[in-house]
XYZ file of C-alpha atoms in Angstrom:
432
model
C 3.618 -29.478 -27.809
C 3.998 -32.993 -26.373
C 6.430 -31.722 -23.733
C 4.013 -28.973 -22.655
C 1.182 -31.470 -22.383
C 3.381 -33.851 -20.401
C 4.374 -31.103 -17.978
C 0.750 -30.109 -17.560
C -0.205 -33.708 -16.778
C 2.702 -33.976 -14.320
C 1.430 -30.888 -12.493
C -2.076 -32.336 -12.411
C -0.735 -35.617 -10.984
C 1.197 -33.685 -8.336
C -1.941 -31.722 -7.390
C -3.947 -34.938 -7.112
C -1.176 -36.639 -5.135
C -1.078 -33.854 -2.569
C -4.850 -33.313 -2.385
C -6.591 -34.028 0.954
C -9.053 -36.478 -0.607
C -6.276 -38.560 -2.171
C -4.238 -38.670 1.029
C -7.233 -39.656 3.149
C -8.262 -42.281 0.599
C -4.723 -43.663 0.525
C -4.692 -43.846 4.300
C -7.970 -45.807 4.395
C -7.005 -48.187 1.578
C -3.698 -48.813 3.336
C -5.649 -50.018 6.353
C -7.730 -52.320 4.136
C -4.608 -53.891 2.658
C -3.218 -54.438 6.142
C -6.230 -55.341 8.320
C -4.273 -55.024 11.553
C -4.231 -51.232 10.938
C -8.022 -50.992 10.621
C -8.823 -50.688 14.355
C -6.426 -47.755 14.619
C -8.345 -45.763 11.989
C -10.534 -44.433 14.800
C -7.467 -42.526 15.975
C -5.222 -42.127 12.921
C -7.920 -40.899 10.541
C -9.052 -37.936 12.715
C -5.396 -37.081 13.369
C -4.642 -37.065 9.649
C -7.700 -34.921 8.924
C -6.658 -32.505 11.672
C -3.119 -32.283 10.262
C -4.410 -31.673 6.747
C -6.631 -28.909 8.114
C -3.601 -27.213 9.686
C -1.704 -27.549 6.384
C -4.569 -25.893 4.525
C -4.451 -23.040 7.034
C -0.705 -22.753 6.446
C 0.260 -23.429 10.063
C 1.933 -26.752 9.227
C 4.127 -27.624 6.220
C 3.188 -30.666 4.133
C 5.056 -33.903 4.882
C 8.538 -34.106 3.404
C 7.468 -37.021 1.188
C 4.971 -34.708 -0.527
C 7.524 -31.945 -0.962
C 9.508 -33.590 -3.747
C 8.651 -33.631 -7.417
C 9.283 -36.612 -9.674
C 12.874 -35.497 -10.203
C 13.452 -35.419 -6.438
C 13.614 -31.611 -6.312
C 12.203 -29.930 -3.240
C 8.935 -28.091 -3.724
C 8.982 -26.586 -0.219
C 8.552 -22.817 -0.359
C 11.738 -20.866 0.148
C 12.892 -17.309 0.700
C 11.294 -16.096 -2.521
C 8.506 -13.714 -3.530
C 6.852 -13.598 -6.953
C 5.354 -10.204 -7.861
C 2.809 -9.786 -10.651
C 2.272 -6.151 -11.708
C -0.058 -5.700 -14.650
C 0.359 -2.875 -17.145
C -2.377 -0.304 -17.396
C -2.123 2.952 -19.307
C 1.070 3.827 -17.407
C 3.573 2.584 -14.854
C 1.397 2.689 -11.738
C 1.221 -1.031 -10.924
C 4.805 -1.711 -11.996
C 6.203 1.213 -9.990
C 4.395 0.243 -6.782
C 5.722 -3.307 -7.047
C 9.260 -2.105 -7.743
C 9.071 0.327 -4.803
C 8.095 -2.562 -2.551
C 10.640 -4.968 -4.051
C 13.633 -2.656 -3.575
C 12.762 -2.092 0.082
C 12.136 -5.775 0.845
C 15.492 -6.650 -0.723
C 17.178 -3.882 1.289
C 15.752 -5.338 4.526
C 16.557 -8.936 3.543
C 19.413 -9.132 0.982
C 18.975 -12.921 0.776
C 15.369 -12.571 -0.372
C 14.811 -13.616 -3.979
C 12.244 -11.517 -5.821
C 10.914 -12.565 -9.213
C 8.694 -10.411 -11.415
C 6.019 -12.065 -13.535
C 4.463 -9.333 -15.614
C 2.745 -8.175 -18.772
C 4.875 -5.001 -18.738
C 7.316 -4.865 -21.673
C 9.906 -2.676 -19.881
C 11.840 -5.478 -18.216
C 15.199 -3.700 -18.606
C 14.155 -1.356 -15.788
C 14.553 -4.238 -13.338
C 18.219 -4.887 -14.138
C 19.699 -2.196 -11.826
C 17.821 -3.834 -8.943
C 18.975 -7.365 -9.766
C 15.414 -8.606 -10.284
C 14.825 -11.307 -12.932
C 11.475 -11.514 -14.696
C 9.103 -13.763 -16.591
C 7.166 -11.896 -19.282
C 3.868 -12.662 -20.952
C 2.384 -10.287 -23.499
C -1.177 -9.113 -23.011
C -3.970 -10.729 -25.032
C -4.169 -7.916 -27.579
C -0.666 -8.725 -28.824
C -1.642 -12.209 -29.996
C -3.442 -12.809 -33.258
C -6.843 -14.523 -33.008
C -6.575 -14.978 -29.217
C -9.745 -14.691 -27.184
C -9.880 -14.232 -23.414
C -10.153 -17.958 -22.695
C -7.099 -18.761 -24.838
C -5.006 -16.074 -23.193
C -6.037 -17.061 -19.665
C -5.078 -20.669 -20.419
C -1.654 -19.453 -21.572
C -1.331 -17.231 -18.513
C -2.187 -20.130 -16.196
C 0.406 -22.342 -17.861
C 3.174 -19.721 -17.760
C 2.460 -18.714 -14.163
C 2.364 -22.350 -13.042
C 5.810 -22.847 -14.554
C 7.061 -19.733 -12.747
C 5.639 -20.783 -9.372
C 6.843 -24.371 -9.650
C 10.312 -23.247 -10.688
C 10.855 -20.728 -7.887
C 8.615 -22.162 -5.117
C 7.788 -18.749 -3.610
C 6.509 -18.336 -0.095
C 4.542 -15.286 -1.192
C 2.740 -14.093 -4.323
C 1.818 -10.410 -4.731
C -0.533 -9.178 -7.437
C -0.930 -5.482 -8.287
C -3.772 -4.805 -10.659
C -7.379 -3.702 -10.765
C -8.660 -6.889 -12.403
C -7.620 -10.414 -11.306
C -7.217 -12.625 -14.359
C -8.979 -15.966 -14.225
C -5.851 -17.788 -15.418
C -3.896 -16.262 -12.534
C -6.552 -17.284 -10.013
C -6.484 -20.869 -11.276
C -2.693 -20.961 -10.963
C -2.605 -19.788 -7.333
C -5.709 -21.487 -5.949
C -4.147 -24.868 -5.074
C -1.171 -23.430 -3.201
C -2.411 -23.076 0.387
C 1.066 -22.720 1.886
C 1.885 -19.734 -0.341
C 0.793 -16.377 1.077
C -1.257 -14.516 -1.520
C -1.410 -10.704 -1.460
C -3.411 -8.311 -3.641
C -2.248 -4.690 -3.780
C -5.217 -2.608 -4.875
C -5.977 1.079 -4.332
C -9.726 1.050 -4.855
C -12.397 -0.421 -2.616
C -14.631 -3.327 -3.552
C -18.040 -1.849 -4.115
C -21.225 -3.563 -5.151
C -21.288 -4.010 -8.896
C -17.468 -3.931 -9.208
C -16.354 -5.453 -12.504
C -14.225 -8.242 -11.053
C -14.855 -11.998 -10.775
C -17.335 -12.426 -7.934
C -15.165 -14.950 -6.073
C -11.764 -13.383 -6.757
C -11.250 -11.669 -3.390
C -11.356 -14.965 -1.534
C -8.309 -16.258 -3.427
C -6.144 -13.857 -1.402
C -5.017 -13.839 2.220
C -4.503 -10.072 2.469
C -5.231 -6.895 0.530
C -2.761 -3.991 0.621
C -4.509 -0.667 0.225
C -2.114 2.277 -0.337
C -3.298 5.670 0.847
C -4.211 8.524 -1.470
C -4.228 12.302 -1.450
C -7.965 12.213 -0.853
C -9.937 10.616 1.928
C -11.894 7.654 0.619
C -15.263 6.965 2.145
C -15.032 3.271 2.936
C -18.716 2.934 3.680
C -20.506 0.643 1.304
C -17.585 -1.700 0.688
C -18.472 -5.330 0.091
C -18.133 -7.602 3.095
C -15.325 -9.952 2.131
C -13.596 -10.903 5.385
C -10.077 -10.625 3.914
C -7.427 -8.793 5.958
C -6.756 -5.238 4.745
C -3.269 -3.762 5.225
C -3.407 0.035 5.007
C -0.363 2.198 4.385
C 0.568 5.770 3.363
C 0.994 6.565 -0.359
C 3.719 4.610 -2.137
C 6.455 6.240 -4.241
C 9.450 4.569 -5.856
C 12.010 7.137 -4.737
C 12.554 8.907 -1.441
C 13.615 12.546 -1.409
C 17.184 11.584 -0.507
C 17.468 9.579 -3.743
C 16.848 12.495 -6.120
C 19.619 14.004 -8.190
C 20.784 17.424 -7.030
C 19.668 20.470 -9.029
C 23.076 20.707 -10.678
C 23.241 16.977 -11.491
C 19.718 16.944 -12.913
C 20.257 19.966 -15.129
C 23.593 18.699 -16.379
C 22.053 15.385 -17.421
C 19.067 17.121 -19.012
C 21.219 19.620 -20.890
C 19.358 22.541 -19.316
C 21.078 25.805 -18.248
C 21.548 25.983 -14.492
C 20.106 29.512 -14.210
C 16.990 29.171 -16.381
C 13.382 28.404 -15.430
C 12.745 24.722 -16.223
C 9.238 23.267 -16.403
C 8.561 19.545 -16.717
C 5.553 18.540 -18.855
C 4.152 14.998 -18.867
C 0.836 14.720 -20.674
C -0.415 11.658 -22.469
C -3.098 13.297 -24.590
C -2.562 14.725 -28.056
C 0.273 15.032 -30.562
C 2.991 17.652 -30.158
C 2.687 18.658 -33.837
C -1.073 19.235 -33.572
C -1.272 22.916 -32.625
C -4.793 22.436 -31.235
C -3.783 19.634 -28.821
C -3.517 20.455 -25.138
C 0.122 19.416 -25.001
C 1.090 21.707 -27.886
C -0.931 24.641 -26.504
C 0.811 24.123 -23.155
C 4.298 24.023 -24.641
C 3.617 27.054 -26.850
C 2.402 29.058 -23.861
C 5.481 28.142 -21.805
C 7.789 29.171 -24.632
C 6.356 32.703 -24.575
C 8.459 33.231 -21.434
C 11.949 34.286 -22.460
C 14.668 31.847 -21.442
C 12.230 29.251 -20.099
C 13.085 25.625 -20.975
C 10.529 22.817 -21.288
C 11.414 19.224 -20.387
C 8.916 17.003 -22.159
C 8.401 13.553 -20.657
C 8.018 10.786 -23.221
C 6.381 7.561 -22.069
C 8.302 4.326 -22.586
C 4.991 2.694 -23.395
C 3.966 5.164 -26.089
C 5.111 6.386 -29.481
C 8.220 8.493 -29.861
C 7.735 12.272 -29.890
C 8.677 13.788 -33.243
C 9.213 17.494 -32.725
C 11.631 20.341 -33.355
C 10.959 23.279 -31.056
C 13.499 25.611 -29.440
C 14.209 25.214 -25.716
C 12.291 21.914 -25.579
C 14.108 18.832 -24.269
C 12.594 15.361 -24.596
C 13.431 12.717 -21.978
C 12.570 9.047 -22.111
C 13.821 7.817 -18.758
C 12.580 6.044 -15.638
C 11.725 7.248 -13.139
C 11.541 10.849 -14.319
C 10.997 11.866 -10.695
C 14.775 11.509 -10.146
C 15.105 14.898 -11.925
C 12.535 16.752 -9.796
C 15.139 18.868 -7.984
C 16.038 20.292 -11.395
C 12.488 21.502 -12.158
C 10.955 24.787 -11.092
C 7.430 23.541 -11.831
C 5.595 20.618 -13.416
C 2.501 20.255 -15.588
C 1.020 16.782 -15.713
C -2.061 14.607 -15.469
C -3.509 13.710 -12.089
C -2.524 10.052 -11.826
C -1.664 8.456 -8.491
C 2.116 8.181 -8.920
C 2.715 11.577 -10.521
C 0.537 13.372 -7.954
C 2.234 11.879 -4.899
C 5.759 12.232 -6.295
C 5.122 15.911 -6.998
C 3.581 16.459 -3.587
C 6.294 14.778 -1.516
C 9.141 16.344 -3.515
C 7.730 19.861 -3.113
C 7.445 20.970 -6.752
C 4.757 23.532 -7.773
C 2.307 21.816 -10.099
C -0.488 22.375 -12.559
C -2.670 19.328 -13.129
C -4.785 18.309 -16.095
C -6.993 15.653 -14.467
C -8.372 12.900 -16.654
C -12.128 13.046 -16.176
C -12.769 9.610 -17.702
C -10.847 7.239 -15.460
C -13.712 5.345 -13.856
C -13.074 4.757 -10.157
C -9.908 6.919 -10.037
C -11.181 10.391 -9.108
C -8.283 12.469 -10.428
C -10.173 15.742 -10.072
C -10.744 15.280 -6.341
C -7.114 14.269 -5.859
C -5.754 17.283 -7.739
C -8.069 19.739 -6.004
C -6.334 18.753 -2.785
C -3.173 20.379 -4.200
C -5.096 23.639 -4.530
C -6.243 23.441 -0.909
C -2.679 22.797 0.259
C -1.357 25.704 -1.799
C 1.206 23.965 -4.008
C -0.844 23.176 -7.102
C -3.638 24.260 -9.426
C -6.117 22.416 -11.640
C -7.202 23.084 -15.228
C -10.257 21.023 -16.091
C -11.205 22.586 -19.435
C -7.982 22.923 -21.421
C -8.558 25.890 -23.710
C -5.818 28.226 -24.872
C -7.054 30.963 -22.520
C -7.369 28.657 -19.497
C -3.899 27.242 -20.104
C -2.445 30.778 -20.292
C -4.089 31.728 -16.985
C -2.900 28.465 -15.428
C 0.736 28.871 -16.557
C 0.856 32.449 -15.251
C -0.375 31.255 -11.853
C 1.921 28.219 -11.833
C 5.099 30.234 -12.228
C 4.136 32.324 -9.181
C 3.637 29.353 -6.846
C 6.302 28.953 -4.128
C 8.681 26.003 -4.359
C 9.218 23.653 -1.427
C 5.834 24.419 0.106
C 5.439 23.054 3.613
C 3.683 19.724 3.121
C 3.357 17.448 6.108
C 5.803 14.595 5.422
C 4.623 11.007 5.558
C 6.436 7.690 5.695
C 6.706 5.989 2.338
C 4.003 3.329 2.210
C 6.470 0.908 0.609
C 8.503 0.914 3.841
C 5.388 0.157 5.897
C 4.212 -2.679 3.649
C 7.722 -4.113 3.386
C 7.932 -4.583 7.148
C 4.486 -6.178 7.364
C 5.094 -8.604 4.501
C 8.557 -9.609 5.721
C 6.975 -10.528 9.059
C 4.422 -12.647 7.195
C 7.226 -14.330 5.261
C 8.911 -15.321 8.506
C 5.722 -17.086 9.583
C 5.006 -18.932 6.337
C 8.526 -20.108 5.482
């Protein structure tokens, strides 16, 4: 405990030592100690204030003398980016950050990318050579309130930032934690990016001052046109890009490879099902009604997606294969159709990879209008929507799904991760 407190005090001393008020005060007191310097204050003081202003804007680096910690280690920002994806109900934030990370590293192999995250699935980063700092969410700690957890978050993130000295920090999440904001606020030379799909509307449930902690906001596109009227005036740069997916079409397994790995016959109809609601052994749940309806078709095989964040599926049904992999989209060439919820990632992966789809939109997702997104698939002719999941509606939906054409002609778009990667790498060149 004493070591943690000492480190915290050392960081506070370093912040005070590099603060504009301390440096200006030191400059003035230096002139008092050596009176011959006093007349020059009329020139040197404005020059110092001007330089400090440029440092705060990030156009000048701090003096070398202020870029060493007590151990003599450089604290100048290097070729490093720290990414902070939060974990929601699924992999949305994590996947967008990983999609961006893999492309930035491909463009600049010398770039060091560090994940700092509440996601527990850190093993997924190993194939990409990305190390991570992990902090569990507040609900995992006993008798921890929000203030306690934010204090812990601030401490852990400070350690991460001071260890790696990143030139850029990227946050992907709907809600900016107060502990995170406190950790990044006194780092003017570090570019701070917030990747966020939704707009900032009046009455949004985020800290009122949180937007101003960031230099830019990345706003990935969606399958629906968002009316951007009524957004709060915040003055922060917005970087727009097409939808972001982790994989490109060229990275998918072939049909034969996918079916071999899934253990599915090459000549059968294979339907992928990824639904978060209900238990497979509850015959009244929408997932069980869906699987039962699919199994009425002779020779049809069901591939049931099991979330790495959820409980294991305990089932024993013929022609049903359970996969717990990431990303499941790598198998899309092996599917004849998919049935899934209408989340951002699953929708855009299905759309770009040309798989016929039936969507069960979640109608209680707040700002994420899954129904409007999924109805776009109906207009484009490659998908259908079942809002009220009754046995009869599911039967009608499955019958229609299996008649939809595969590889429907969808206008291709550039992966938003490629677009954002180029923009952020240009920013890195300027701030390093």
